[in-house]
C-alpha cells in the first residue's frame, strides 16, 4: 500500500506544487490516487498556511478531498499544530467532520490522551514513532498499542546512506509491537532509500511532497502524482527482481 502525504508542514515557500488550500489538496489527491496511491495523509492549513486542527478547516479539507477521491483520508495531530496537549484533545473532540484516521506522534506530550480521544470518536490512529526519539519505548509500553490501526515508522535520518540502517534499527525497536501493521517511510534525502527498503520488506509505505521534493533521479517533483508514480515503479521493479 502506498499512501500519499500531500503537503506536511511545508508551504508555498517549498514550491508551487505543495497544496495548501482545500481545493488544491483535493486536486492533488485526485491525481495522486489516479497514479496509484491507496490512501491520503494531509495537513489542513490555516489561511496563513500554518498547520491547524481547527474543526472548520479540518471539515473543509476533508469535504473537498472526499468529493475528489474515494479512499481513506487521514490528518495530522502534530504538536506543532496545537502545542498545548489539553487544547489538542479539545480540538479533536470538537471536529464536526471526522477523518478515517489521524497520526499521533508518540514522543509528543499528550500523545496518549490525543489517541484516546480519537479512538473514542471512532477515528483510526496511526502511531507515529520517530527514529531518534523515545517514541518506540513509549508506544510499546502503552495500553493503547493494541488498538491503533498501524505504526507509522518515521525515519528522521535524512542521509541517503545511513537512513536504511536507521530504519532497520527502528524496526528492530518495534519488533515487540502487538501484531500492529507497520508503514515505513523516510524524509528528504532518506525518503527514496527507505521507501525501497519498505518495498523490499513487504511493508506499507508513503510518498509525497511532505517527505520528498525530488524524484529518485534527483529531478524536482512537479506534483504528488509524479512522486506516487515513481513509487509505483519502484514496486514494479521489486516485483520483477
PDB file of C-alpha atoms in Angstrom:
ATOM      1  CA  UNK A   1       0.000   0.000   0.000  1.00  0.00           C
ATOM      2  CA  UNK A   2       1.291   3.416  -0.964  1.00  0.00           C
ATOM      3  CA  UNK A   3      -0.081   6.367   0.985  1.00  0.00           C
ATOM      4  CA  UNK A   4       0.343   9.861  -0.433  1.00  0.00           C
ATOM      5  CA  UNK A   5       1.378  12.584   2.031  1.00  0.00           C
ATOM      6  CA  UNK A   6       0.205  15.695   0.242  1.00  0.00           C
ATOM      7  CA  UNK A   7       1.937  18.582   1.988  1.00  0.00           C
ATOM      8  CA  UNK A   8       3.106  18.087   5.585  1.00  0.00           C
ATOM      9  CA  UNK A   9       4.344  21.188   7.358  1.00  0.00           C
ATOM     10  CA  UNK A  10       5.636  22.554   4.043  1.00  0.00           C
ATOM     11  CA  UNK A  11       4.122  25.575   2.375  1.00  0.00           C
ATOM     12  CA  UNK A  12       4.284  27.563  -0.823  1.00  0.00           C
ATOM     13  CA  UNK A  13       7.831  28.602   0.057  1.00  0.00           C
ATOM     14  CA  UNK A  14       8.820  24.990  -0.614  1.00  0.00           C
ATOM     15  CA  UNK A  15       7.442  25.119  -4.139  1.00  0.00           C
ATOM     16  CA  UNK A  16       4.261  25.902  -6.019  1.00  0.00           C
ATOM     17  CA  UNK A  17       3.404  22.198  -6.205  1.00  0.00           C
ATOM     18  CA  UNK A  18       2.757  21.996  -2.438  1.00  0.00           C
ATOM     19  CA  UNK A  19      -1.035  22.199  -1.971  1.00  0.00           C
ATOM     20  CA  UNK A  20      -2.189  24.494   0.839  1.00  0.00           C
ATOM     21  CA  UNK A  21      -5.858  25.265   0.067  1.00  0.00           C
ATOM     22  CA  UNK A  22      -8.661  22.682   0.307  1.00  0.00           C
ATOM     23  CA  UNK A  23      -9.220  22.857  -3.429  1.00  0.00           C
ATOM     24  CA  UNK A  24      -5.557  22.379  -4.256  1.00  0.00           C
ATOM     25  CA  UNK A  25      -5.329  19.489  -1.782  1.00  0.00           C
ATOM     26  CA  UNK A  26      -8.345  17.822  -3.377  1.00  0.00           C
ATOM     27  CA  UNK A  27      -6.956  18.195  -6.891  1.00  0.00           C
ATOM     28  CA  UNK A  28      -3.547  16.901  -5.814  1.00  0.00           C
ATOM     29  CA  UNK A  29      -5.157  13.967  -4.006  1.00  0.00           C
ATOM     30  CA  UNK A  30      -7.216  13.022  -7.048  1.00  0.00           C
ATOM     31  CA  UNK A  31      -4.173  12.942  -9.308  1.00  0.00           C
ATOM     32  CA  UNK A  32      -2.116  11.026  -6.753  1.00  0.00           C
ATOM     33  CA  UNK A  33      -4.829   8.391  -6.329  1.00  0.00           C
ATOM     34  CA  UNK A  34      -5.089   8.061 -10.097  1.00  0.00           C
ATOM     35  CA  UNK A  35      -1.316   7.471 -10.126  1.00  0.00           C
ATOM     36  CA  UNK A  36      -1.617   4.628  -7.608  1.00  0.00           C
ATOM     37  CA  UNK A  37      -1.997   5.984  -4.076  1.00  0.00           C
ATOM     38  CA  UNK A  38      -4.403   3.983  -1.912  1.00  0.00           C
ATOM     39  CA  UNK A  39      -4.698   6.455   0.969  1.00  0.00           C
ATOM     40  CA  UNK A  40      -4.253  10.163   1.628  1.00  0.00           C
ATOM     41  CA  UNK A  41      -2.475  11.860   4.537  1.00  0.00           C
ATOM     42  CA  UNK A  42      -2.871  15.626   4.722  1.00  0.00           C
ATOM     43  CA  UNK A  43      -2.093  18.599   6.954  1.00  0.00           C
ATOM     44  CA  UNK A  44      -5.026  21.051   6.978  1.00  0.00           C
ATOM     45  CA  UNK A  45      -3.799  24.649   6.733  1.00  0.00           C
ATOM     46  CA  UNK A  46      -4.966  27.942   8.178  1.00  0.00           C
ATOM     47  CA  UNK A  47      -5.415  30.900   5.777  1.00  0.00           C
ATOM     48  CA  UNK A  48      -1.864  31.890   6.754  1.00  0.00           C
ATOM     49  CA  UNK A  49      -0.559  28.497   5.628  1.00  0.00           C
ATOM     50  CA  UNK A  50       0.112  27.068   9.093  1.00  0.00           C
ATOM     51  CA  UNK A  51      -0.922  23.559  10.128  1.00  0.00           C
ATOM     52  CA  UNK A  52      -4.119  23.656  12.163  1.00  0.00           C
ATOM     53  CA  UNK A  53      -6.544  21.332  13.942  1.00  0.00           C
ATOM     54  CA  UNK A  54      -9.394  23.847  13.632  1.00  0.00           C
ATOM     55  CA  UNK A  55     -12.700  21.974  13.192  1.00  0.00           C
ATOM     56  CA  UNK A  56     -13.760  24.405  10.476  1.00  0.00           C
ATOM     57  CA  UNK A  57     -10.602  23.913   8.459  1.00  0.00           C
ATOM     58  CA  UNK A  58     -10.459  20.151   9.007  1.00  0.00           C
ATOM     59  CA  UNK A  59     -14.058  19.843   7.809  1.00  0.00           C
ATOM     60  CA  UNK A  60     -13.362  21.948   4.710  1.00  0.00           C
ATOM     61  CA  UNK A  61     -10.283  19.917   3.788  1.00  0.00           C
ATOM     62  CA  UNK A  62     -11.936  16.543   4.362  1.00  0.00           C
ATOM     63  CA  UNK A  63     -15.024  17.607   2.440  1.00  0.00           C
ATOM     64  CA  UNK A  64     -13.022  18.778  -0.570  1.00  0.00           C
ATOM     65  CA  UNK A  65     -10.799  15.695  -0.699  1.00  0.00           C
ATOM     66  CA  UNK A  66     -13.685  13.268  -0.249  1.00  0.00           C
ATOM     67  CA  UNK A  67     -15.509  14.866  -3.152  1.00  0.00           C
ATOM     68  CA  UNK A  68     -12.449  14.136  -5.281  1.00  0.00           C
ATOM     69  CA  UNK A  69     -11.430  10.634  -4.128  1.00  0.00           C
ATOM     70  CA  UNK A  70     -12.982   7.554  -2.549  1.00  0.00           C
ATOM     71  CA  UNK A  71     -10.066   6.341  -0.408  1.00  0.00           C
ATOM     72  CA  UNK A  72      -9.264   6.653   3.316  1.00  0.00           C
ATOM     73  CA  UNK A  73      -8.159  10.154   4.314  1.00  0.00           C
ATOM     74  CA  UNK A  74      -6.069  10.910   7.393  1.00  0.00           C
ATOM     75  CA  UNK A  75      -4.837  14.089   9.050  1.00  0.00           C
ATOM     76  CA  UNK A  76      -2.045  15.083  11.391  1.00  0.00           C
ATOM     77  CA  UNK A  77      -2.388  15.862  15.094  1.00  0.00           C
ATOM     78  CA  UNK A  78       1.217  17.059  15.379  1.00  0.00           C
ATOM     79  CA  UNK A  79       2.056  19.167  18.407  1.00  0.00           C
ATOM     80  CA  UNK A  80       3.276  21.996  16.152  1.00  0.00           C
ATOM     81  CA  UNK A  81      -0.359  22.453  15.009  1.00  0.00           C
ATOM     82  CA  UNK A  82      -1.501  22.849  18.636  1.00  0.00           C
ATOM     83  CA  UNK A  83       1.293  22.856  21.267  1.00  0.00           C
ATOM     84  CA  UNK A  84      -0.992  22.611  24.321  1.00  0.00           C
ATOM     85  CA  UNK A  85      -1.861  18.898  24.827  1.00  0.00           C
ATOM     86  CA  UNK A  86      -5.187  19.673  26.511  1.00  0.00           C
ATOM     87  CA  UNK A  87      -6.136  22.041  23.732  1.00  0.00           C
ATOM     88  CA  UNK A  88      -5.165  19.385  21.183  1.00  0.00           C
ATOM     89  CA  UNK A  89      -7.601  16.938  22.785  1.00  0.00           C
ATOM     90  CA  UNK A  90     -10.294  19.616  22.818  1.00  0.00           C
ATOM     91  CA  UNK A  91      -9.734  20.235  19.130  1.00  0.00           C
ATOM     92  CA  UNK A  92     -10.140  16.541  18.301  1.00  0.00           C
ATOM     93  CA  UNK A  93     -13.341  16.386  20.341  1.00  0.00           C
ATOM     94  CA  UNK A  94     -14.697  19.451  18.553  1.00  0.00           C
ATOM     95  CA  UNK A  95     -14.214  18.133  14.997  1.00  0.00           C
ATOM     96  CA  UNK A  96     -17.506  18.199  13.104  1.00  0.00           C
ATOM     97  CA  UNK A  97     -16.150  16.051  10.273  1.00  0.00           C
ATOM     98  CA  UNK A  98     -14.043  13.032  11.128  1.00  0.00           C
ATOM     99  CA  UNK A  99     -11.062  11.671   9.169  1.00  0.00           C
ATOM    100  CA  UNK A 100     -10.709   7.936   8.636  1.00  0.00           C
ATOM    101  CA  UNK A 101      -7.503   8.042  10.659  1.00  0.00           C
ATOM    102  CA  UNK A 102      -5.115  10.510  12.246  1.00  0.00           C
ATOM    103  CA  UNK A 103      -1.424  10.330  13.052  1.00  0.00           C
ATOM    104  CA  UNK A 104      -0.332  10.761  16.675  1.00  0.00           C
ATOM    105  CA  UNK A 105       3.382  11.217  17.364  1.00  0.00           C
ATOM    106  CA  UNK A 106       4.040   9.049  20.387  1.00  0.00           C
ATOM    107  CA  UNK A 107       7.048  11.014  21.628  1.00  0.00           C
ATOM    108  CA  UNK A 108       4.996  14.198  21.969  1.00  0.00           C
ATOM    109  CA  UNK A 109       3.455  15.275  25.276  1.00  0.00           C
ATOM    110  CA  UNK A 110      -0.204  14.291  25.436  1.00  0.00           C
ATOM    111  CA  UNK A 111       0.040  11.569  22.779  1.00  0.00           C
ATOM    112  CA  UNK A 112      -1.917   9.011  24.812  1.00  0.00           C
ATOM    113  CA  UNK A 113      -4.699  11.475  25.554  1.00  0.00           C
ATOM    114  CA  UNK A 114      -4.976  12.547  21.917  1.00  0.00           C
ATOM    115  CA  UNK A 115      -5.019   8.919  20.749  1.00  0.00           C
ATOM    116  CA  UNK A 116      -7.687   8.044  23.320  1.00  0.00           C
ATOM    117  CA  UNK A 117      -9.849  10.968  22.169  1.00  0.00           C
ATOM    118  CA  UNK A 118      -9.561   9.807  18.554  1.00  0.00           C
ATOM    119  CA  UNK A 119     -10.423   6.213  19.428  1.00  0.00           C
ATOM    120  CA  UNK A 120     -13.427   7.391  21.469  1.00  0.00           C
ATOM    121  CA  UNK A 121     -14.718   9.101  18.331  1.00  0.00           C
ATOM    122  CA  UNK A 122     -14.121   6.067  16.126  1.00  0.00           C
ATOM    123  CA  UNK A 123     -11.136   7.543  14.297  1.00  0.00           C
ATOM    124  CA  UNK A 124      -8.285   5.165  13.473  1.00  0.00           C
ATOM    125  CA  UNK A 125      -4.910   6.018  14.992  1.00  0.00           C
ATOM    126  CA  UNK A 126      -1.595   5.913  13.154  1.00  0.00           C
ATOM    127  CA  UNK A 127       1.005   5.757  15.922  1.00  0.00           C
ATOM    128  CA  UNK A 128       3.852   7.951  14.710  1.00  0.00           C
ATOM    129  CA  UNK A 129       7.096   6.501  16.046  1.00  0.00           C
ATOM    130  CA  UNK A 130      10.104   8.601  15.044  1.00  0.00           C
ATOM    131  CA  UNK A 131      13.680   7.422  14.963  1.00  0.00           C
ATOM    132  CA  UNK A 132      15.921   9.348  17.350  1.00  0.00           C
ATOM    133  CA  UNK A 133      13.164   9.667  19.977  1.00  0.00           C
ATOM    134  CA  UNK A 134      11.800   7.552  22.821  1.00  0.00           C
ATOM    135  CA  UNK A 135       8.600   7.037  20.837  1.00  0.00           C
ATOM    136  CA  UNK A 136       9.120   3.297  20.367  1.00  0.00           C
ATOM    137  CA  UNK A 137       9.622   2.693  24.075  1.00  0.00           C
ATOM    138  CA  UNK A 138       6.585   4.773  24.980  1.00  0.00           C
ATOM    139  CA  UNK A 139       4.437   3.089  22.358  1.00  0.00           C
ATOM    140  CA  UNK A 140       5.364  -0.451  23.372  1.00  0.00           C
ATOM    141  CA  UNK A 141       4.513   0.386  26.982  1.00  0.00           C
ATOM    142  CA  UNK A 142       1.167   1.962  26.092  1.00  0.00           C
ATOM    143  CA  UNK A 143      -2.104   0.184  26.865  1.00  0.00           C
ATOM    144  CA  UNK A 144      -3.422   1.720  23.638  1.00  0.00           C
ATOM    145  CA  UNK A 145      -0.799  -0.005  21.460  1.00  0.00           C
ATOM    146  CA  UNK A 146      -3.020  -2.968  20.508  1.00  0.00           C
ATOM    147  CA  UNK A 147      -5.813  -0.603  19.482  1.00  0.00           C
ATOM    148  CA  UNK A 148      -4.003   1.511  16.872  1.00  0.00           C
ATOM    149  CA  UNK A 149      -4.574   0.914  13.177  1.00  0.00           C
ATOM    150  CA  UNK A 150      -0.880   0.918  12.312  1.00  0.00           C
ATOM    151  CA  UNK A 151       2.519   2.146  13.353  1.00  0.00           C
ATOM    152  CA  UNK A 152       3.837   4.987  11.226  1.00  0.00           C
ATOM    153  CA  UNK A 153       7.570   4.291  11.492  1.00  0.00           C
ATOM    154  CA  UNK A 154       9.175   7.610  10.585  1.00  0.00           C
ATOM    155  CA  UNK A 155      12.889   7.668   9.794  1.00  0.00           C
ATOM    156  CA  UNK A 156      14.180  11.155  10.535  1.00  0.00           C
ATOM    157  CA  UNK A 157      17.710  10.351   9.326  1.00  0.00           C
ATOM    158  CA  UNK A 158      17.991  12.296   6.063  1.00  0.00           C
ATOM    159  CA  UNK A 159      21.307  10.830   4.934  1.00  0.00           C
ATOM    160  CA  UNK A 160      20.638   8.513   1.966  1.00  0.00           C
ATOM    161  CA  UNK A 161      23.469   6.204   3.037  1.00  0.00           C
ATOM    162  CA  UNK A 162      22.601   5.787   6.706  1.00  0.00           C
ATOM    163  CA  UNK A 163      18.800   6.178   6.576  1.00  0.00           C
ATOM    164  CA  UNK A 164      18.157   2.491   5.718  1.00  0.00           C
ATOM    165  CA  UNK A 165      20.385   1.456   8.636  1.00  0.00           C
ATOM    166  CA  UNK A 166      18.420   3.763  10.929  1.00  0.00           C
ATOM    167  CA  UNK A 167      15.197   2.324   9.519  1.00  0.00           C
ATOM    168  CA  UNK A 168      16.230  -1.236  10.326  1.00  0.00           C
ATOM    169  CA  UNK A 169      17.169  -0.178  13.854  1.00  0.00           C
ATOM    170  CA  UNK A 170      13.767   1.452  14.301  1.00  0.00           C
ATOM    171  CA  UNK A 171      12.002  -1.669  13.038  1.00  0.00           C
ATOM    172  CA  UNK A 172      14.031  -3.727  15.497  1.00  0.00           C
ATOM    173  CA  UNK A 173      12.857  -1.464  18.315  1.00  0.00           C
ATOM    174  CA  UNK A 174       9.275  -2.053  17.198  1.00  0.00           C
ATOM    175  CA  UNK A 175       9.649  -5.823  16.955  1.00  0.00           C
ATOM    176  CA  UNK A 176       7.570  -6.254  20.096  1.00  0.00           C
ATOM    177  CA  UNK A 177       4.568  -4.340  18.740  1.00  0.00           C
ATOM    178  CA  UNK A 178       1.386  -6.386  19.329  1.00  0.00           C
ATOM    179  CA  UNK A 179       0.626  -7.530  15.783  1.00  0.00           C
ATOM    180  CA  UNK A 180       0.144  -3.979  14.517  1.00  0.00           C
ATOM    181  CA  UNK A 181       0.849  -3.280  10.806  1.00  0.00           C
ATOM    182  CA  UNK A 182       3.800  -1.001  10.064  1.00  0.00           C
ATOM    183  CA  UNK A 183       4.060   1.734   7.448  1.00  0.00           C
ATOM    184  CA  UNK A 184       7.725   2.654   6.961  1.00  0.00           C
ATOM    185  CA  UNK A 185       8.882   5.900   5.376  1.00  0.00           C
ATOM    186  CA  UNK A 186      11.767   8.357   5.327  1.00  0.00           C
ATOM    187  CA  UNK A 187      12.145  12.017   4.524  1.00  0.00           C
ATOM    188  CA  UNK A 188      14.164  14.246   2.216  1.00  0.00           C
ATOM    189  CA  UNK A 189      17.475  12.534   1.399  1.00  0.00           C
ATOM    190  CA  UNK A 190      16.382   9.359   3.148  1.00  0.00           C
ATOM    191  CA  UNK A 191      12.937   9.187   1.530  1.00  0.00           C
ATOM    192  CA  UNK A 192      13.703   7.047  -1.506  1.00  0.00           C
ATOM    193  CA  UNK A 193      16.243   4.690   0.130  1.00  0.00           C
ATOM    194  CA  UNK A 194      13.788   3.994   2.972  1.00  0.00           C
ATOM    195  CA  UNK A 195      10.900   3.563   0.538  1.00  0.00           C
ATOM    196  CA  UNK A 196      12.926   0.970  -1.373  1.00  0.00           C
ATOM    197  CA  UNK A 197      13.676  -0.798   1.900  1.00  0.00           C
ATOM    198  CA  UNK A 198       9.991  -0.807   2.838  1.00  0.00           C
ATOM    199  CA  UNK A 199       9.061  -2.286  -0.531  1.00  0.00           C
ATOM    200  CA  UNK A 200      11.776  -4.915  -0.206  1.00  0.00           C
ATOM    201  CA  UNK A 201      10.498  -5.888   3.234  1.00  0.00           C
ATOM    202  CA  UNK A 202       6.891  -6.029   2.050  1.00  0.00           C
ATOM    203  CA  UNK A 203       5.794  -3.136   4.267  1.00  0.00           C
ATOM    204  CA  UNK A 204       3.328  -0.370   3.510  1.00  0.00           C
ATOM    205  CA  UNK A 205       4.982   2.949   2.730  1.00  0.00           C
ATOM    206  CA  UNK A 206       4.202   6.501   1.726  1.00  0.00           C
ATOM    207  CA  UNK A 207       5.485   9.220  -0.540  1.00  0.00           C
ATOM    208  CA  UNK A 208       4.544  12.791  -1.315  1.00  0.00           C
ATOM    209  CA  UNK A 209       5.677  16.364  -1.032  1.00  0.00           C
ATOM    210  CA  UNK A 210       5.671  16.134   2.767  1.00  0.00           C
ATOM    211  CA  UNK A 211       8.509  13.615   2.585  1.00  0.00           C
ATOM    212  CA  UNK A 212      10.331  14.379  -0.662  1.00  0.00           C
ATOM    213  CA  UNK A 213      10.626  17.263  -3.095  1.00  0.00           C
ATOM    214  CA  UNK A 214      12.627  15.303  -5.672  1.00  0.00           C
ATOM    215  CA  UNK A 215      12.188  12.174  -7.764  1.00  0.00           C
ATOM    216  CA  UNK A 216      14.518   9.172  -7.411  1.00  0.00           C
ATOM    217  CA  UNK A 217      16.838  10.588 -10.090  1.00  0.00           C
ATOM    218  CA  UNK A 218      17.140  13.905  -8.248  1.00  0.00           C
ATOM    219  CA  UNK A 219      14.900  15.946 -10.509  1.00  0.00           C
ATOM    220  CA  UNK A 220      12.415  18.262  -8.738  1.00  0.00           C
ATOM    221  CA  UNK A 221       8.992  16.668  -8.433  1.00  0.00           C
ATOM    222  CA  UNK A 222       6.276  18.596 -10.210  1.00  0.00           C
ATOM    223  CA  UNK A 223       3.449  17.070  -8.192  1.00  0.00           C
ATOM    224  CA  UNK A 224       2.436  14.459  -5.678  1.00  0.00           C
ATOM    225  CA  UNK A 225       1.219  12.349  -8.588  1.00  0.00           C
ATOM    226  CA  UNK A 226       4.737  12.253 -10.060  1.00  0.00           C
ATOM    227  CA  UNK A 227       6.112  11.039  -6.734  1.00  0.00           C
ATOM    228  CA  UNK A 228       3.447   8.358  -6.430  1.00  0.00           C
ATOM    229  CA  UNK A 229       4.042   7.185 -10.000  1.00  0.00           C
ATOM    230  CA  UNK A 230       7.761   6.884  -9.236  1.00  0.00           C
ATOM    231  CA  UNK A 231       6.979   4.866  -6.100  1.00  0.00           C
ATOM    232  CA  UNK A 232       4.694   2.561  -8.087  1.00  0.00           C
ATOM    233  CA  UNK A 233       7.588   1.962 -10.475  1.00  0.00           C
ATOM    234  CA  UNK A 234       9.835   1.036  -7.507  1.00  0.00           C
ATOM    235  CA  UNK A 235       7.223  -1.556  -6.513  1.00  0.00           C
ATOM    236  CA  UNK A 236       7.088  -2.918 -10.057  1.00  0.00           C
ATOM    237  CA  UNK A 237      10.848  -3.174 -10.280  1.00  0.00           C
ATOM    238  CA  UNK A 238      10.964  -5.034  -6.985  1.00  0.00           C
ATOM    239  CA  UNK A 239       8.312  -7.485  -8.192  1.00  0.00           C
ATOM    240  CA  UNK A 240      10.359  -8.213 -11.313  1.00  0.00           C
ATOM    241  CA  UNK A 241      13.599  -8.774  -9.377  1.00  0.00           C
TER     242      UNK A 241
END
